CSV table of C-alpha atoms in Angstrom, one decimal:
chain,number,residue,atom,x,y,z
A,876,GLU,CA,-151.5,-117.0,-46.5
A,877,ILE,CA,-148.8,-118.5,-44.2
A,878,VAL,CA,-146.9,-121.3,-45.8
A,879,MET,CA,-145.8,-124.2,-43.5
A,880,THR,CA,-142.9,-126.2,-44.7
A,881,GLN,CA,-141.9,-129.5,-43.0
A,882,SER,CA,-138.6,-131.4,-43.3
A,883,PRO,CA,-137.7,-134.0,-44.1
A,884,ALA,CA,-140.4,-135.4,-46.3
A,885,THR,CA,-139.6,-138.9,-45.1
A,886,LEU,CA,-137.6,-139.9,-42.0
A,887,SER,CA,-136.3,-143.5,-41.5
A,888,VAL,CA,-135.6,-144.3,-37.9
A,889,SER,CA,-135.1,-147.5,-36.0
A,890,PRO,CA,-137.3,-148.4,-33.0
A,891,GLY,CA,-135.9,-147.1,-29.8
A,892,GLU,CA,-134.0,-144.2,-31.5
A,893,ARG,CA,-134.8,-140.5,-31.5
A,894,ALA,CA,-136.7,-138.7,-34.2
A,895,THR,CA,-136.6,-135.0,-34.9
A,896,LEU,CA,-139.1,-133.4,-37.2
A,897,SER,CA,-139.0,-129.8,-38.3
A,898,CYS,CA,-141.6,-127.2,-39.3
A,899,ARG,CA,-140.9,-123.7,-40.6
A,900,ALA,CA,-143.5,-120.9,-41.1
A,901,SER,CA,-143.2,-118.3,-43.8
A,902,GLN,CA,-143.8,-115.6,-41.2
A,903,SER,CA,-144.1,-115.6,-37.4
A,904,VAL,CA,-147.0,-117.6,-35.9
A,905,SER,CA,-145.9,-116.9,-32.3
A,906,SER,CA,-146.5,-120.1,-30.4
A,907,ASN,CA,-149.8,-120.9,-32.2
A,908,LEU,CA,-148.5,-124.1,-33.6
A,909,ALA,CA,-149.9,-127.6,-33.3
A,910,TRP,CA,-148.7,-131.1,-34.3
A,911,TYR,CA,-150.9,-133.9,-35.5
A,912,GLN,CA,-150.3,-137.6,-36.1
A,913,GLN,CA,-152.1,-139.4,-38.9
A,914,LYS,CA,-152.1,-143.1,-39.5
A,915,PRO,CA,-153.4,-144.8,-42.7
A,916,GLY,CA,-157.2,-144.7,-42.9
A,917,GLN,CA,-157.5,-142.6,-39.7
A,918,ALA,CA,-158.3,-139.0,-38.9
A,919,PRO,CA,-155.5,-136.8,-37.6
A,920,ARG,CA,-154.9,-136.9,-33.8
A,921,LEU,CA,-153.7,-133.8,-31.8
A,922,LEU,CA,-150.3,-134.3,-30.2
A,923,ILE,CA,-149.0,-130.9,-29.3
A,924,TYR,CA,-150.6,-127.5,-29.1
A,925,GLY,CA,-149.2,-124.1,-28.2
A,926,ALA,CA,-145.9,-125.3,-29.8
A,927,SER,CA,-144.9,-127.3,-26.6
A,928,THR,CA,-147.9,-128.5,-24.6
A,929,ARG,CA,-148.7,-132.2,-24.9
A,930,ALA,CA,-152.3,-133.2,-25.5
A,931,THR,CA,-154.1,-135.1,-22.7
A,932,GLY,CA,-152.7,-138.6,-22.4
A,933,LEU,CA,-149.8,-138.2,-24.8
A,934,PRO,CA,-146.7,-140.1,-23.7
A,935,ALA,CA,-143.8,-138.0,-22.4
A,936,ARG,CA,-141.6,-139.3,-25.2
A,937,PHE,CA,-143.2,-136.7,-27.4
A,938,SER,CA,-142.1,-133.1,-27.0
A,939,GLY,CA,-142.5,-129.9,-29.0
A,940,SER,CA,-140.4,-126.8,-29.1
A,941,GLY,CA,-139.9,-123.5,-30.9
A,942,SER,CA,-141.6,-120.2,-31.5
A,943,GLY,CA,-141.9,-117.6,-34.2
A,944,THR,CA,-141.0,-119.4,-37.4
A,945,GLU,CA,-139.0,-122.5,-36.4
A,946,PHE,CA,-140.5,-125.5,-34.6
A,947,THR,CA,-139.5,-129.0,-33.8
A,948,LEU,CA,-141.3,-132.2,-32.8
A,949,THR,CA,-139.1,-134.7,-31.0
A,950,ILE,CA,-139.9,-138.3,-30.2
A,951,SER,CA,-137.3,-139.5,-27.8
A,952,SER,CA,-137.5,-143.3,-28.2
A,953,LEU,CA,-139.6,-144.5,-31.1
A,954,GLN,CA,-142.2,-147.2,-30.5
A,955,SER,CA,-143.8,-149.2,-33.2
A,956,GLU,CA,-147.1,-147.3,-32.9
A,957,ASP,CA,-145.3,-144.0,-33.6
A,958,PHE,CA,-144.6,-144.7,-37.3
A,959,ALA,CA,-147.1,-142.5,-39.1
A,960,VAL,CA,-147.3,-139.1,-40.9
A,961,TYR,CA,-146.9,-136.0,-38.8
A,962,TYR,CA,-148.3,-132.6,-39.7
A,963,CYS,CA,-147.7,-129.2,-38.2
A,964,GLN,CA,-150.4,-126.5,-38.3
A,965,GLN,CA,-150.4,-122.8,-37.6
A,966,TYR,CA,-153.5,-121.2,-36.1
A,967,ASN,CA,-152.2,-117.7,-35.7
A,968,ASN,CA,-153.6,-116.3,-38.9
A,969,TRP,CA,-156.6,-117.0,-41.1
A,970,PRO,CA,-156.6,-119.2,-43.1
A,971,TYR,CA,-155.2,-121.8,-40.8
A,972,THR,CA,-152.6,-123.8,-42.8
A,973,PHE,CA,-150.8,-127.2,-42.5
A,974,GLY,CA,-147.4,-128.4,-43.6
A,975,GLN,CA,-147.1,-131.1,-46.2
A,976,GLY,CA,-146.3,-133.7,-43.7
A,977,THR,CA,-143.3,-135.8,-42.6
A,978,LYS,CA,-143.7,-139.6,-43.0
A,979,LEU,CA,-141.9,-141.4,-40.2
A,980,GLU,CA,-141.0,-144.9,-41.3
A,981,ILE,CA,-139.3,-147.9,-39.8
A,982,LYS,CA,-135.6,-148.2,-40.8
B,197,GLN,CA,-165.6,-138.3,-24.1
B,198,VAL,CA,-165.8,-136.0,-27.0
B,199,GLN,CA,-167.1,-137.8,-30.2
B,200,LEU,CA,-167.7,-136.4,-33.6
B,201,VAL,CA,-169.6,-138.7,-36.0
B,202,GLN,CA,-169.9,-137.8,-39.7
B,203,SER,CA,-172.3,-138.8,-42.4
B,204,GLY,CA,-171.4,-141.5,-44.9
B,205,ALA,CA,-169.5,-141.5,-48.2
B,206,GLU,CA,-171.0,-139.6,-51.1
B,207,VAL,CA,-170.6,-139.9,-54.9
B,208,LYS,CA,-171.5,-136.8,-56.9
B,209,LYS,CA,-171.5,-135.7,-60.5
B,210,PRO,CA,-169.6,-132.6,-61.5
B,211,GLY,CA,-171.6,-129.4,-60.9
B,212,ALA,CA,-173.6,-131.0,-58.1
B,213,SER,CA,-173.6,-130.1,-54.4
B,214,VAL,CA,-172.8,-132.2,-51.3
B,215,LYS,CA,-173.8,-131.7,-47.7
B,216,VAL,CA,-171.8,-133.5,-45.0
B,217,SER,CA,-173.0,-133.6,-41.4
B,218,CYS,CA,-171.0,-133.9,-38.1
B,219,THR,CA,-172.9,-134.8,-35.0
B,220,ALA,CA,-171.2,-134.0,-31.7
B,221,SER,CA,-171.5,-135.7,-28.3
B,222,GLY,CA,-169.6,-135.6,-25.0
B,223,TYR,CA,-169.5,-131.9,-24.5
B,224,THR,CA,-171.7,-128.8,-24.8
B,225,PHE,CA,-172.0,-128.2,-28.5
B,226,THR,CA,-172.5,-124.5,-28.3
B,227,ASN,CA,-169.4,-123.9,-26.2
B,228,SER,CA,-166.9,-124.8,-29.0
B,229,ALA,CA,-166.2,-123.8,-32.6
B,230,MET,CA,-166.2,-126.5,-35.4
B,231,HIS,CA,-163.8,-126.5,-38.3
B,232,TRP,CA,-163.9,-128.3,-41.6
B,233,VAL,CA,-160.7,-129.7,-43.2
B,234,ARG,CA,-160.3,-131.7,-46.3
B,235,GLN,CA,-157.5,-134.0,-47.6
B,236,ALA,CA,-157.3,-134.9,-51.3
B,237,PRO,CA,-155.5,-138.1,-52.1
B,238,GLY,CA,-151.8,-137.8,-51.3
B,239,GLN,CA,-152.2,-134.1,-50.4
B,240,ARG,CA,-151.8,-132.1,-47.2
B,241,LEU,CA,-154.6,-131.2,-44.9
B,242,GLU,CA,-156.5,-128.1,-46.1
B,243,TRP,CA,-158.6,-125.8,-43.9
B,244,MET,CA,-162.0,-124.9,-45.4
B,245,GLY,CA,-163.8,-122.9,-42.8
B,246,TRP,CA,-165.2,-122.5,-39.3
B,247,ILE,CA,-168.4,-121.9,-37.4
B,248,ASN,CA,-168.9,-120.6,-33.9
B,249,ALA,CA,-171.5,-123.2,-32.8
B,250,GLY,CA,-172.8,-120.8,-30.2
B,251,ILE,CA,-173.7,-117.7,-32.2
B,252,GLY,CA,-173.4,-119.2,-35.6
B,253,ASN,CA,-171.0,-116.8,-37.3
B,254,THR,CA,-168.7,-118.3,-39.9
B,255,ARG,CA,-165.4,-117.7,-41.7
B,256,TYR,CA,-164.3,-119.4,-44.9
B,257,SER,CA,-161.0,-119.9,-46.7
B,258,GLN,CA,-160.9,-117.6,-49.6
B,259,LYS,CA,-160.2,-120.6,-51.8
B,260,PHE,CA,-163.7,-121.9,-51.1
B,261,GLN,CA,-165.5,-118.6,-50.7
B,262,GLY,CA,-168.7,-118.6,-52.6
B,263,ARG,CA,-168.8,-122.4,-52.8
B,264,VAL,CA,-168.8,-123.5,-49.2
B,265,THR,CA,-171.5,-123.0,-46.5
B,266,ILE,CA,-171.1,-124.1,-43.0
B,267,THR,CA,-174.2,-124.2,-40.7
B,268,ARG,CA,-175.3,-125.8,-37.5
B,269,ASP,CA,-178.4,-127.1,-35.8
B,270,THR,CA,-177.9,-126.6,-32.0
B,271,SER,CA,-180.9,-128.8,-31.2
B,272,ALA,CA,-179.2,-131.7,-32.9
B,273,SER,CA,-175.6,-130.8,-31.9
B,274,THR,CA,-174.8,-131.1,-35.5
B,275,ALA,CA,-172.7,-129.0,-37.9
B,276,TYR,CA,-173.0,-129.2,-41.7
B,277,MET,CA,-170.7,-128.4,-44.5
B,278,GLU,CA,-172.1,-127.9,-48.0
B,279,LEU,CA,-169.9,-127.6,-51.0
B,280,SER,CA,-171.4,-126.6,-54.3
B,281,SER,CA,-170.3,-126.6,-58.0
B,282,LEU,CA,-168.3,-129.8,-57.4
B,283,ARG,CA,-165.5,-130.6,-59.7
B,284,SER,CA,-163.2,-133.6,-59.9
B,285,GLU,CA,-160.5,-131.8,-57.8
B,286,ASP,CA,-163.0,-131.8,-54.9
B,287,THR,CA,-162.6,-135.5,-54.5
B,288,ALA,CA,-161.3,-135.8,-51.0
B,289,MET,CA,-161.8,-136.9,-47.4
B,290,TYR,CA,-163.7,-134.3,-45.5
B,291,TYR,CA,-163.2,-134.0,-41.8
B,292,CYS,CA,-164.9,-131.9,-39.1
B,293,ALA,CA,-162.7,-131.0,-36.1
B,294,ARG,CA,-163.6,-129.4,-32.8
B,295,GLU,CA,-161.7,-126.3,-31.8
B,296,SER,CA,-160.1,-126.8,-28.4
B,297,PRO,CA,-161.6,-124.8,-25.6
B,298,ALA,CA,-158.0,-123.9,-24.5
B,299,GLY,CA,-156.8,-122.5,-27.8
B,300,ALA,CA,-157.5,-122.7,-31.5
B,301,ASP,CA,-156.0,-126.1,-32.2
B,302,PHE,CA,-158.2,-129.1,-33.2
B,303,ASP,CA,-158.5,-131.5,-30.3
B,304,SER,CA,-161.1,-133.9,-31.7
B,305,TRP,CA,-161.8,-135.0,-35.2
B,306,GLY,CA,-164.6,-136.8,-37.0
B,307,GLN,CA,-163.9,-140.1,-38.7
B,308,GLY,CA,-164.0,-138.4,-42.2
B,309,THR,CA,-166.4,-138.5,-45.1
B,310,LEU,CA,-165.2,-139.5,-48.5
B,311,VAL,CA,-166.7,-137.4,-51.3
B,312,THR,CA,-166.0,-138.6,-54.8
B,313,VAL,CA,-166.8,-136.4,-57.8
B,314,SER,CA,-167.1,-138.3,-61.0
B,315,SER,CA,-169.1,-138.3,-64.1
């Protein structure tokens, strides 16, 4: 099973600033990596797939990069609605696995 | 637009089974796969299994092999996840999620079904 590790566990950032979230896979997942956002009491929401492709309707301030084992989600200018928990997921190998999440909180 | 609507919350005793439904609309049900993911309190998301809604073949996480069964009713555009031999550690929110036609990411999610296992 591929283990996905996210860092940091919690990230405190002020509105308007940039946030950079990291995700590492225990073995290569090529570009078969997705990012999801989850707010309290809600289901996850797809943000990025194929490591760098934005989901339909996602603002351009969200961007994804990386391949193989190292991936990054960047939010260029944080808005109030962006404070949430973010998960990465690999879908290159069964079983599909998720990271433990990064909580993005207001500084 | 794509919508996945799940059945309501369940409370079960240890050793019992639970069956959660997920009714799809806004797309052709048989053209996409459906996955089931669970999230225990304070824990990461955990993939449980998958069904090809068109031909009905399934694949399960080894962790749940033997306890989980995923089925579908194409006439009702509904997928089902049944988990047996429930224990307290199975208390979690259970989600269905549609596999994207463009890849294997999950582009739409149900609202979640809370399953509580308690004596």
